[in-house]
Coordinates of C-alpha atoms and ligand atoms in Angstrom, one line a residue:
M1 CA -16.6 -2.2 30.5
A2 CA -13.8 -1.1 32.4
N3 CA -11.9 2.3 31.8
P4 CA -8.9 1.3 28.8
V5 CA -5.4 0.9 30.6
I6 CA -2.3 3.3 30.7
L7 CA 0.3 0.8 31.1
S8 CA 4.1 1.9 31.8
I9 CA 7.0 0.3 32.9
D10 CA 10.1 0.4 35.5
D11 CA 12.8 -1.1 37.1
D12 CA 13.4 2.0 38.3
P13 CA 10.3 2.3 41.5
A14 CA 11.4 5.9 42.4
V15 CA 10.6 6.5 38.5
S16 CA 7.8 3.7 38.1
R17 CA 5.8 5.8 40.6
A18 CA 6.2 9.3 39.7
V19 CA 4.6 8.0 35.2
A20 CA 1.8 7.1 37.3
R21 CA 1.4 10.2 39.6
D22 CA 1.9 12.0 36.7
L23 CA -0.7 9.9 35.0
R24 CA -3.0 9.7 37.0
R25 CA -3.4 13.1 37.8
R26 CA -4.3 14.1 34.0
Y27 CA -6.1 10.7 32.5
G28 CA -7.4 8.9 35.4
D29 CA -10.9 9.7 35.9
R30 CA -11.0 7.8 32.0
Y31 CA -8.2 5.2 32.1
R32 CA -6.3 2.9 34.9
V33 CA -3.4 3.5 35.1
V34 CA -1.8 0.5 35.1
R35 CA 2.3 0.6 35.8
A36 CA 4.6 -3.4 35.8
A37 CA 8.4 -2.9 37.2
S38 CA 9.9 -5.1 34.7
G39 CA 8.9 -7.0 30.6
A40 CA 7.6 -10.1 32.0
D41 CA 6.5 -8.6 35.2
G42 CA 4.3 -5.8 32.4
L43 CA 3.5 -8.8 29.5
T44 CA 1.3 -10.9 32.8
A45 CA -0.5 -7.7 34.0
L46 CA -1.1 -7.6 29.5
R47 CA -2.3 -10.8 29.5
E48 CA -4.7 -10.5 32.5
I49 CA -5.6 -7.2 30.8
K50 CA -6.4 -9.8 27.8
L51 CA -8.8 -12.3 29.2
R52 CA -10.8 -9.5 30.8
G53 CA -11.7 -8.7 27.7
E54 CA -10.1 -5.0 28.4
Q55 CA -8.5 -2.9 26.6
V56 CA -4.5 -1.0 26.3
A57 CA -4.8 2.7 25.1
V58 CA -1.4 3.8 25.6
L59 CA 1.9 1.6 26.7
L60 CA 4.9 3.7 28.1
A61 CA 8.0 1.7 28.6
D62 CA 11.6 2.6 29.5
Y63 CA 14.0 1.4 27.8
R64 CA 17.1 0.5 30.1
M65 CA 15.8 -3.2 32.4
P66 CA 17.7 -5.9 33.0
E67 CA 16.9 -8.5 30.4
M68 CA 14.3 -7.5 28.8
N69 CA 14.6 -3.6 27.5
G70 CA 12.1 -1.2 26.7
I71 CA 11.9 -2.7 23.1
E72 CA 12.0 -5.9 23.5
F73 CA 8.9 -5.5 25.8
L74 CA 7.1 -3.0 22.7
E75 CA 7.6 -5.9 20.7
A76 CA 6.0 -8.5 22.5
A77 CA 3.6 -6.4 23.7
M78 CA 2.0 -5.6 19.6
D79 CA 1.4 -9.4 19.6
L80 CA -1.6 -8.9 22.7
F81 CA -2.0 -4.8 21.3
P82 CA -0.5 -3.9 18.6
A83 CA -3.4 -1.3 18.7
A84 CA -1.6 0.4 22.0
R85 CA 0.5 3.4 21.5
R86 CA 3.5 2.7 22.0
V87 CA 6.7 5.8 23.5
L88 CA 9.6 3.8 24.9
L89 CA 11.2 6.7 27.8
T90 CA 15.1 7.4 26.9
A91 CA 18.0 8.5 28.6
Y92 CA 20.1 11.6 26.4
A93 CA 22.1 9.5 25.9
D94 CA 19.9 5.7 24.5
T95 CA 18.0 8.2 21.8
D96 CA 20.1 6.0 19.2
A97 CA 18.6 2.8 20.9
A98 CA 14.9 5.0 20.4
I99 CA 15.5 5.8 16.2
D100 CA 16.2 2.4 16.1
A101 CA 13.1 1.4 18.2
I102 CA 10.7 3.4 15.4
N103 CA 11.6 0.8 12.7
L104 CA 11.5 -2.1 14.7
V105 CA 8.6 -1.8 16.3
D106 CA 6.5 1.2 14.8
L107 CA 7.7 3.8 17.7
D108 CA 4.5 6.5 18.0
H109 CA 7.2 8.4 20.3
Y110 CA 9.9 8.6 22.4
L111 CA 10.0 10.6 25.8
L112 CA 13.4 12.1 26.9
K113 CA 14.2 11.4 30.7
P114 CA 13.4 13.4 33.1
W115 CA 10.2 14.5 31.3
H116 CA 9.4 18.2 33.8
P117 CA 6.9 20.2 33.6
P118 CA 5.0 17.1 32.7
E119 CA 2.3 19.8 30.9
E120 CA 5.1 20.9 29.1
K121 CA 6.6 17.5 28.1
L122 CA 4.3 14.5 28.4
Y123 CA 0.8 15.3 28.0
P124 CA 1.0 16.8 25.5
V125 CA 2.7 14.1 23.9
V126 CA 0.1 11.0 25.7
D127 CA -2.9 13.4 24.3
T128 CA -1.7 13.1 20.6
L129 CA -1.5 9.4 21.1
L130 CA -4.8 9.4 22.9
Q131 CA -6.6 11.1 20.2
A132 CA -5.5 8.2 17.3
W133 CA -6.0 5.5 19.2
A134 CA -9.3 7.1 20.5
A135 CA -9.9 7.9 16.5
S136 CA -8.8 4.1 16.4
P137 CA -11.6 0.6 15.4
D138 CA -10.6 -0.6 18.9
A139 CA -11.2 2.1 20.8
T140 CA -15.0 2.0 19.2
A141 CA -15.6 -1.0 18.3
T142 CA -15.4 -3.5 21.2
E143 CA -14.3 -6.1 20.0
I144 CA -16.7 -8.0 17.0
R145 CA -17.1 -11.5 16.8
V146 CA -17.3 -13.0 13.6
V147 CA -19.4 -16.9 13.0
G148 CA -18.4 -18.9 9.8
H149 CA -17.2 -21.5 8.3
R150 CA -14.4 -22.1 8.0
W151 CA -14.5 -23.0 3.4
S152 CA -16.9 -20.8 2.6
A153 CA -16.4 -17.9 0.3
P154 CA -18.5 -15.0 1.8
S155 CA -17.1 -16.2 5.4
F156 CA -13.6 -15.8 4.0
T157 CA -15.0 -12.5 1.9
V158 CA -16.3 -10.7 5.6
R159 CA -13.4 -11.8 7.3
D160 CA -10.2 -10.4 5.3
F161 CA -12.9 -6.8 4.2
L162 CA -12.5 -6.7 8.5
A163 CA -8.5 -7.5 8.8
R164 CA -7.9 -5.3 5.7
N165 CA -9.8 -2.1 7.0
L166 CA -7.7 -2.7 10.7
V167 CA -10.7 -3.8 12.4
P168 CA -10.0 -5.9 15.5
F169 CA -12.6 -9.3 15.2
R170 CA -12.9 -13.0 17.2
W171 CA -12.7 -15.5 14.6
L172 CA -15.5 -18.6 15.6
L173 CA -15.6 -21.8 13.3
A174 CA -19.6 -22.0 13.9
D175 CA -19.1 -25.5 15.8
D176 CA -17.4 -23.9 18.0
P177 CA -19.3 -23.7 21.8
E178 CA -19.1 -20.4 21.8
G179 CA -19.8 -20.0 18.1
V180 CA -23.0 -22.1 18.9
R181 CA -24.6 -19.7 21.5
L182 CA -24.5 -16.8 18.8
L183 CA -25.5 -18.6 17.2
A184 CA -28.7 -20.1 19.3
A185 CA -29.0 -16.2 20.4
A186 CA -29.5 -14.4 17.1
G187 CA -32.5 -16.9 16.2
A188 CA -30.1 -17.6 13.4
T189 CA -29.0 -21.0 11.8
E190 CA -25.7 -22.2 9.8
A191 CA -27.9 -21.8 6.9
D192 CA -27.4 -18.1 7.5
L193 CA -23.7 -17.7 8.0
P194 CA -21.7 -15.4 8.7
L195 CA -23.6 -13.9 11.8
V196 CA -21.4 -11.2 12.8
V197 CA -21.7 -10.0 16.6
T198 CA -21.5 -6.6 17.9
G199 CA -19.3 -6.0 21.1
E200 CA -23.2 -4.1 21.9
G201 CA -24.8 -7.4 21.1
K202 CA -26.0 -6.2 17.8
A203 CA -26.9 -9.5 15.2
L204 CA -26.0 -8.8 11.8
V205 CA -26.5 -11.5 9.2
A206 CA -24.0 -12.4 6.2
P207 CA -23.4 -8.7 6.0
T208 CA -22.7 -6.6 3.2
E209 CA -19.2 -4.6 3.1
A210 CA -21.0 -1.3 3.6
E211 CA -23.0 -2.2 6.6
L212 CA -19.6 -3.9 8.2
A213 CA -17.5 -0.7 7.1
G214 CA -20.5 1.4 9.4
L215 CA -21.0 -1.6 11.9
A216 CA -16.0 -0.5 11.9
G217 CA -17.8 3.4 12.2
L218 CA -16.1 3.7 9.1
T219 CA -17.6 6.7 6.7
V220 CA -19.1 5.9 3.2
V221 CA -21.3 8.6 2.2
P222 CA -19.8 12.0 1.2
A223 CA -20.4 14.8 4.2
A224 CA -20.6 17.3 1.3
D225 CA -21.3 16.7 -2.8
F226 CA -18.2 19.3 -4.1
Y227 CA -15.1 19.2 -3.5
D228 CA -11.6 19.9 -4.7
L229 CA -10.5 17.9 -5.2
V230 CA -12.0 13.4 -5.6
V231 CA -8.5 10.7 -4.8
V232 CA -10.6 7.6 -5.9
G233 CA -8.7 5.0 -5.2
G234 CA -6.9 4.8 -1.3
G235 CA -4.0 2.6 -2.1
P236 CA -0.5 4.5 -1.4
A237 CA -0.8 6.3 -4.5
G238 CA -4.7 7.6 -3.2
L239 CA -3.2 8.1 0.3
G240 CA -0.2 10.3 -0.9
A241 CA -2.8 12.7 -2.8
A242 CA -5.0 13.0 -0.6
V243 CA -2.0 13.4 2.7
Y244 CA -0.1 16.4 0.2
G245 CA -4.2 17.3 -0.9
A246 CA -5.4 17.6 2.6
S247 CA -2.7 19.2 4.2
E248 CA -2.0 22.0 1.4
G249 CA -5.5 23.4 2.1
L250 CA -7.9 21.5 -0.8
R251 CA -11.5 20.1 0.5
T252 CA -10.8 16.4 -0.2
V253 CA -12.3 13.3 -0.5
L254 CA -11.4 10.3 -1.1
V255 CA -12.5 6.5 -2.5
E256 CA -11.5 3.5 -1.2
R257 CA -14.2 0.5 -2.1
R258 CA -12.7 -2.0 -0.8
A259 CA -10.2 -1.1 2.3
T260 CA -7.1 1.5 2.1
G261 CA -4.0 1.0 1.6
G262 CA -4.7 -0.8 -1.5
Q263 CA -1.8 -3.9 -3.0
A264 CA 0.5 -3.1 -0.2
G265 CA -1.9 -3.3 2.2
Q266 CA -2.1 -6.4 1.6
S267 CA 2.1 -7.7 2.0
S268 CA 3.4 -8.4 5.0
R269 CA 7.1 -7.4 4.8
I270 CA 7.7 -3.6 2.5
E271 CA 11.8 -4.1 3.0
N272 CA 11.7 -1.3 0.8
Y273 CA 10.3 1.4 1.2
L274 CA 12.3 4.2 1.7
G275 CA 13.1 5.1 5.7
F276 CA 12.4 1.7 6.7
P277 CA 15.2 -0.7 7.2
D278 CA 13.7 -2.8 9.1
G279 CA 10.5 -3.2 6.6
V280 CA 6.8 -2.7 7.5
S281 CA 3.4 -4.6 7.0
G282 CA 1.9 -2.9 4.7
A283 CA -1.1 -2.4 7.5
Q284 CA 1.3 -0.3 9.8
L285 CA 2.2 1.4 6.4
T286 CA -1.4 1.5 5.9
D287 CA -2.6 2.5 9.5
R288 CA -0.3 5.5 9.5
A289 CA -1.0 7.1 6.6
R290 CA -4.6 6.7 7.1
R291 CA -3.9 9.0 10.5
Q292 CA -2.4 10.9 8.9
A293 CA -4.6 11.8 6.1
L294 CA -7.6 12.5 8.4
K295 CA -5.6 14.5 10.3
F296 CA -4.6 16.6 8.2
G297 CA -8.9 16.8 7.7
A298 CA -9.0 14.8 3.9
E299 CA -12.6 12.3 4.5
L300 CA -12.4 9.1 4.3
L301 CA -14.5 7.1 2.9
S302 CA -14.7 3.2 2.2
T303 CA -17.3 0.3 0.2
R304 CA -17.5 3.5 -3.0
E305 CA -16.6 2.7 -5.2
V306 CA -16.3 4.8 -8.4
V307 CA -18.4 3.6 -11.3
G308 CA -18.7 6.8 -13.6
L309 CA -15.9 10.4 -14.7
A310 CA -17.7 13.0 -16.8
E311 CA -17.5 16.0 -18.1
A312 CA -19.4 18.6 -16.5
G313 CA -18.6 22.3 -17.6
A314 CA -15.3 22.7 -15.8
A315 CA -16.5 20.2 -12.4
R316 CA -15.9 16.7 -12.5
L317 CA -18.2 14.7 -12.3
L318 CA -18.1 11.3 -9.8
R319 CA -21.0 8.6 -9.5
F320 CA -20.7 5.5 -6.7
G321 CA -22.2 2.3 -8.0
D322 CA -25.4 2.7 -6.5
G323 CA -25.8 5.8 -9.1
T324 CA -25.3 8.8 -6.9
E325 CA -23.2 11.4 -7.8
I326 CA -20.3 14.3 -6.8
A327 CA -18.7 16.9 -8.4
A328 CA -15.0 18.5 -7.9
H329 CA -12.9 20.5 -10.3
T330 CA -10.2 18.1 -9.7
V331 CA -9.2 14.0 -9.9
V332 CA -6.4 12.0 -9.0
L333 CA -7.4 8.2 -10.3
A334 CA -5.2 6.5 -8.5
T335 CA -7.1 2.5 -9.5
G336 CA -3.9 0.6 -9.4
V337 CA -4.4 -2.6 -10.4
S338 CA -5.9 -6.0 -9.2
Y339 CA -4.8 -9.8 -9.4
R340 CA -5.1 -11.7 -12.4
V341 CA -7.2 -14.7 -11.5
L342 CA -5.1 -17.9 -13.1
D343 CA -7.2 -19.8 -15.0
A344 CA -7.3 -23.4 -14.8
P345 CA -10.2 -26.2 -14.9
G346 CA -12.1 -26.3 -11.3
L347 CA -10.1 -23.4 -9.1
A348 CA -12.8 -20.8 -10.0
E349 CA -15.1 -22.4 -7.5
F350 CA -12.8 -22.2 -5.1
T351 CA -12.6 -18.6 -4.7
G352 CA -12.1 -18.2 -0.5
Q353 CA -12.6 -21.5 -0.5
G354 CA -8.8 -22.8 0.1
V355 CA -8.1 -20.5 -2.8
F356 CA -7.4 -17.0 -3.0
Y357 CA -6.1 -14.0 -5.3
G358 CA -2.8 -12.0 -3.0
S359 CA -2.0 -12.6 0.8
T360 CA -3.9 -12.9 3.0
A361 CA -3.5 -12.0 6.3
T362 CA -6.9 -13.7 8.3
E363 CA -5.6 -17.2 6.8
A364 CA -1.9 -17.7 7.1
P365 CA -2.7 -19.4 10.8
S366 CA -5.0 -21.3 9.6
C367 CA -2.3 -23.6 7.4
A368 CA -0.8 -24.6 9.9
A369 CA 0.8 -27.4 9.6
Q370 CA -0.4 -27.9 6.6
D371 CA 1.4 -27.5 3.4
V372 CA 0.7 -24.0 1.0
Y373 CA 1.1 -24.0 -2.9
I374 CA 2.1 -20.1 -4.3
V375 CA 1.8 -19.8 -7.6
G376 CA 4.2 -16.5 -8.6
G377 CA 7.5 -15.7 -9.5
A378 CA 7.4 -11.5 -8.3
N379 CA 8.2 -9.6 -5.6
S380 CA 4.6 -10.3 -4.3
A381 CA 5.1 -13.8 -3.5
G382 CA 7.6 -14.1 -2.6
Q383 CA 7.1 -12.0 0.9
A384 CA 4.0 -14.3 1.3
A385 CA 6.1 -17.8 1.2
V386 CA 8.0 -16.2 3.9
H387 CA 5.3 -15.1 5.8
F388 CA 3.8 -18.6 5.0
A389 CA 6.6 -20.4 5.9
R390 CA 6.6 -18.7 10.0
Y391 CA 3.0 -21.1 10.0
A392 CA 2.6 -23.3 7.3
A393 CA 4.8 -27.2 7.3
R394 CA 5.9 -26.2 3.2
V395 CA 5.8 -23.8 1.1
H396 CA 6.3 -24.6 -2.1
L397 CA 6.6 -21.7 -4.2
L398 CA 5.0 -22.9 -8.4
I399 CA 7.1 -20.5 -11.5
R400 CA 6.5 -20.7 -14.8
G401 CA 10.8 -20.2 -15.5
A402 CA 14.1 -21.7 -14.6
D403 CA 14.5 -19.8 -11.6
L404 CA 13.4 -16.8 -9.7
T405 CA 16.4 -14.0 -11.0
A406 CA 14.9 -12.8 -13.3
S407 CA 11.2 -12.0 -11.3
M408 CA 12.3 -11.3 -8.1
S409 CA 14.7 -9.0 -5.9
R410 CA 17.9 -10.4 -4.3
Y411 CA 17.4 -9.9 -1.2
L412 CA 14.0 -12.1 -1.0
I413 CA 15.5 -14.7 -3.0
D414 CA 18.3 -15.0 -0.3
Q415 CA 15.7 -15.4 2.6
L416 CA 14.3 -17.8 0.9
D417 CA 17.1 -19.9 0.3
R418 CA 17.5 -19.2 4.2
I419 CA 13.9 -20.7 4.9
D420 CA 14.1 -24.3 5.4
N421 CA 10.4 -25.3 4.2
I422 CA 10.2 -23.5 1.6
V423 CA 10.8 -25.0 -1.1
V424 CA 11.3 -23.6 -5.3
H425 CA 9.5 -26.2 -7.6
P426 CA 10.0 -24.0 -11.6
H427 CA 9.1 -25.0 -14.7
T428 CA 5.4 -25.8 -12.7
V429 CA 2.2 -24.3 -13.3
V430 CA -1.6 -25.3 -11.8
A431 CA -3.4 -27.5 -14.8
G432 CA -6.3 -27.7 -12.2
G433 CA -7.6 -28.0 -8.9
S434 CA -10.1 -30.1 -7.2
G435 CA -12.4 -31.0 -4.0
S436 CA -15.5 -32.0 -2.7
G437 CA -17.2 -27.9 -0.9
H438 CA -13.0 -27.3 -0.6
L439 CA -9.4 -27.4 -3.0
E440 CA -8.9 -30.8 -1.5
Q441 CA -6.8 -31.2 -5.0
L442 CA -4.5 -29.2 -7.0
T443 CA -2.1 -31.2 -11.3
L444 CA 0.5 -29.8 -10.4
C445 CA 2.6 -30.0 -14.7
D446 CA 5.4 -29.7 -15.3
T447 CA 6.4 -26.9 -18.8
R448 CA 8.9 -29.0 -20.2
S449 CA 8.1 -32.6 -20.8
G450 CA 4.0 -31.7 -19.5
E451 CA 3.7 -34.5 -17.0
T452 CA 1.2 -33.5 -14.7
R453 CA 0.6 -34.8 -10.7
T454 CA -1.8 -34.5 -8.6
V455 CA -0.9 -33.4 -4.9
D456 CA -2.9 -32.6 -1.6
A457 CA -3.2 -29.3 -1.1
S458 CA -5.7 -27.4 0.6
W459 CA -4.5 -23.6 0.1
L460 CA -3.0 -21.9 -3.0
F461 CA -2.7 -18.3 -3.1
I462 CA -2.0 -16.3 -6.1
F463 CA 0.3 -13.5 -6.8
I464 CA 0.1 -13.9 -11.1
G465 CA 0.6 -10.7 -12.5
A466 CA -2.7 -7.6 -11.8
E467 CA -4.0 -5.7 -14.4
P468 CA -6.2 -2.6 -14.0
R469 CA -9.6 -2.3 -14.0
T470 CA -10.8 0.5 -16.1
E471 CA -13.4 -0.3 -18.0
W472 CA -15.1 2.3 -16.9
L473 CA -12.9 4.8 -18.1
D474 CA -14.4 3.3 -21.9
G475 CA -14.1 6.6 -24.2
V476 CA -13.7 9.1 -21.4
L477 CA -9.6 8.5 -20.8
V478 CA -7.1 7.8 -23.1
R479 CA -5.9 4.5 -21.9
D480 CA -3.5 1.6 -23.6
R481 CA -4.1 -1.3 -25.0
R482 CA -3.4 -3.3 -21.8
G483 CA -5.9 -0.6 -19.8
F484 CA -3.4 1.0 -18.5
V485 CA -4.3 5.6 -18.5
V486 CA -2.0 7.6 -20.6
T487 CA -0.6 10.5 -19.3
G488 CA 1.2 13.7 -19.5
P489 CA 3.4 13.8 -22.9
D490 CA 2.8 10.6 -23.4
L491 CA -0.9 11.9 -25.5
V492 CA 1.1 14.1 -27.7
T493 CA 1.9 11.9 -30.6
D494 CA 3.9 13.6 -33.3
G495 CA 3.1 16.8 -31.0
R496 CA -1.5 16.3 -32.3
R497 CA -3.3 16.6 -28.8
P498 CA -5.6 13.8 -27.7
A499 CA -9.0 14.4 -29.3
G500 CA -10.7 16.4 -27.9
W501 CA -8.3 18.2 -25.9
A502 CA -9.9 22.3 -26.2
L503 CA -7.1 23.6 -24.1
S504 CA -3.4 26.5 -25.2
R505 CA -0.9 23.5 -23.6
D506 CA 0.0 20.2 -23.6
P507 CA -1.9 18.2 -21.2
Y508 CA 0.7 18.5 -17.3
H509 CA 3.0 15.4 -16.7
L510 CA 1.0 13.5 -14.7
E511 CA -2.6 15.0 -16.8
T512 CA -5.2 12.5 -18.4
S513 CA -6.0 13.5 -21.7
L514 CA -9.6 14.8 -19.5
P515 CA -7.8 19.0 -18.7
G516 CA -7.8 18.5 -15.0
V517 CA -8.2 14.6 -13.8
F518 CA -4.8 13.7 -13.0
A519 CA -3.4 9.5 -12.6
A520 CA -1.5 8.6 -10.4
G521 CA 0.1 5.2 -9.2
D522 CA 0.3 1.5 -11.1
V523 CA -3.2 2.8 -12.8
R524 CA -0.9 5.1 -15.4
A525 CA 0.4 3.9 -18.4
E526 CA 4.5 2.8 -17.6
S527 CA 3.8 3.4 -14.6
V528 CA 6.5 2.6 -12.2
K529 CA 5.3 -0.8 -10.0
R530 CA 6.9 0.5 -6.3
V531 CA 4.7 1.6 -3.1
A532 CA 7.1 4.5 -3.1
S533 CA 6.7 5.7 -6.7
A534 CA 3.3 5.5 -6.2
V535 CA 3.5 7.2 -3.2
G536 CA 5.5 10.0 -5.2
E537 CA 3.5 10.1 -8.4
G538 CA 0.2 10.9 -5.5
A539 CA 2.1 13.9 -4.3
M540 CA 2.8 15.9 -7.9
A541 CA -0.8 14.8 -8.9
V542 CA -1.3 17.0 -6.4
S543 CA 1.1 19.7 -6.7
L544 CA -0.9 19.6 -10.7
V545 CA -4.1 19.8 -9.1
H546 CA -2.7 23.6 -7.4
R547 CA -1.0 24.7 -11.0
Y548 CA -3.8 24.3 -13.3
L549 CA -6.7 25.4 -10.5
E550 CA -4.9 28.1 -10.7
A551 CA -4.5 28.7 -14.8
Q552 CA -8.2 28.5 -14.2
Ligands
LIG601 C1 1.8 -8.6 -1.9 C2 2.6 -7.1 -2.4 C3 3.3 -7.0 -1.8 C4 4.2 -5.5 -3.3 N1 5.5 -5.5 -1.9 C5 5.5 -4.5 -2.4 C6 7.4 -4.3 -1.9 O1 7.5 -5.4 -1.0 N2 7.5 -2.7 -2.1 C7 7.1 -1.8 -3.2 O2 7.8 -1.2 -3.8 N3 6.4 -2.6 -3.7 C8 6.0 -4.1 -3.0 N4 4.7 -4.2 -4.3 C9 3.7 -3.1 -4.9 C10 3.1 -2.3 -4.7 O3 2.5 -2.7 -3.1 C11 2.3 -1.4 -5.7 O4 2.7 -1.0 -6.7 C12 1.3 -0.4 -4.7 O5 0.5 -0.7 -3.7 C13 0.2 0.6 -6.2 O6 -0.4 1.8 -4.8 P1 -1.0 2.8 -5.9 O7 -2.3 3.0 -5.2 O8 -1.6 3.0 -7.5 O9 -1.9 0.7 -6.4 P2 -3.2 0.0 -4.9 O10 -2.2 -0.5 -4.2 O11 -3.7 -1.0 -6.3 O12 -3.9 0.8 -4.7 C14 -5.5 1.2 -5.8 C15 -6.8 1.0 -5.0 O13 -7.6 1.7 -5.8 C16 -9.5 0.9 -5.4 N5 -9.7 1.0 -6.4 C17 -9.2 0.0 -7.5 N6 -10.7 0.1 -8.9 C18 -11.8 1.9 -7.3 C19 -13.0 1.9 -8.1 N7 -13.3 2.7 -9.3 N8 -13.3 2.9 -7.0 C20 -13.5 3.1 -5.8 N9 -11.2 2.0 -5.4 C21 -11.5 1.5 -6.6 C22 -8.5 -0.6 -4.7 O14 -9.2 -0.9 -4.5 C23 -7.2 0.2 -4.1 O15 -7.8 0.7 -2.8 C24 3.7 -4.7 -3.3 C25 2.4 -6.0 -4.1 C26 2.0 -6.8 -4.0 C27 0.6 -6.8 -4.4

């Protein structure tokens, strides 16, 4: 395999030579340093590198270049190599543009020119970026190929899992010539699909998520059996708790049943999270949060579902689905919520075969030039409509109410209004679905007249509210009637503390009815369902963990 590339691009030949010389001096033995004289040349070089199947680790682009400036170049380069780390070279006068680029192209760093001496100004930055890149799935896994059927739920599950864990892969249909070749080479048949083949040539037939996690270099087994803090759930609240816990010296492990990022990880664009004026995709936010948690020493376990919580003296025991356990002084529950299932005849059998819950980034390109149906009137449905409208012929947003004003943010309603191929259908619900092998028709019902009509539809994305899946906490913690975990002052009624509470103090603000166990984010009763509040509660839970530990 060829060495990964560091690409530098500057229209000034003297500067371009100097950057490349400094980079080669330090990294030339492990990386191939490529230079280009314009944005267009840089993109041509990147396309060739892509076709050769090579990797790009870092992109350094000068800001001021004629025709295509450095930010425009980095934006285009992201489409080819999304995991490459991005640096903008700027003059002091351009720092405002560089700061804007932090949001626009998810810039990792901006370097002020001149960068001499490189030992002080250039190498520390590039070292850190190369370390981050080297730890990413892009660097560890050479290209993973997934061979499957378009309308197969297990094939969809594999692709969705890899995409949510930010593992790059190539999707091949079983009748694609390369798909046929790979099946033959692996000695598999179409009945065995999906087939996953690693860059090293290892083939896995219909792998489990734990096998996929191992293949992608994700951690699945805890390094210890006792921690200061176990965080359950890897959404914004859990990642927030892991970052604060680990950075404040607690031995912290985060346990996630599927992929870090939670609901937020599925968002195509979060527009209202503080500090990202141009919005940030859930995948980018998750990638940054993961790296931050790992940097501080938190352990992140994937594909491990927690199914039991118990008290054992001062310790709290957490049981995994396979019966193994870990223990800790304290626990933060950040298990969020999951989509409610749409209960209309005929839909259940097509889940993953045309019927999808939540936004599935992997599916959007497959919807090209077709009609897409989305159910739901909240922000998550609106974001999905905007996202799918880039690919689909038309996006039909089905809502029960008369309009979106009561359920969606104004900025999103305005965005939908501006997009010609989005049609909002008020007073409309899905009454059923049918098809052969995958969804082919939907029956829609007008809630005012009761009239039904059948439309051809292969794609249905459902966003109809969510509920906490906390049955495993039954009898262990106080939950409200919908299953949300009750915390803090809400546990005290008429001055009475919850049953079994043995301490002489009231529960702390985010503490559950079991001392030392806290809840943060969407799973908490009366919580605000937002990314910012989930992150904030994760951080706050850690400060209460410290208070709890000090009093022990
Ligand atoms: C498509 C979409 C778009 C959104 N857009 C916005 C937006 O623009 N702005 C905004 O502020 N909010 C937005 N939201 C809401 C926001 O994403 C949520 O409020 C936020 O993600 C809640 O974070 P959380 O960590 O509490 O829970 P979640 O994000 O739900 O994460 C919980 C995690 O816990 C894991 N888990 C659950 N049970 C277990 C278990 N037993 N063992 C191990 N792991 C478990 C789950 O797999 C999941 O990864 C959006 C939501 C969606 C779905």
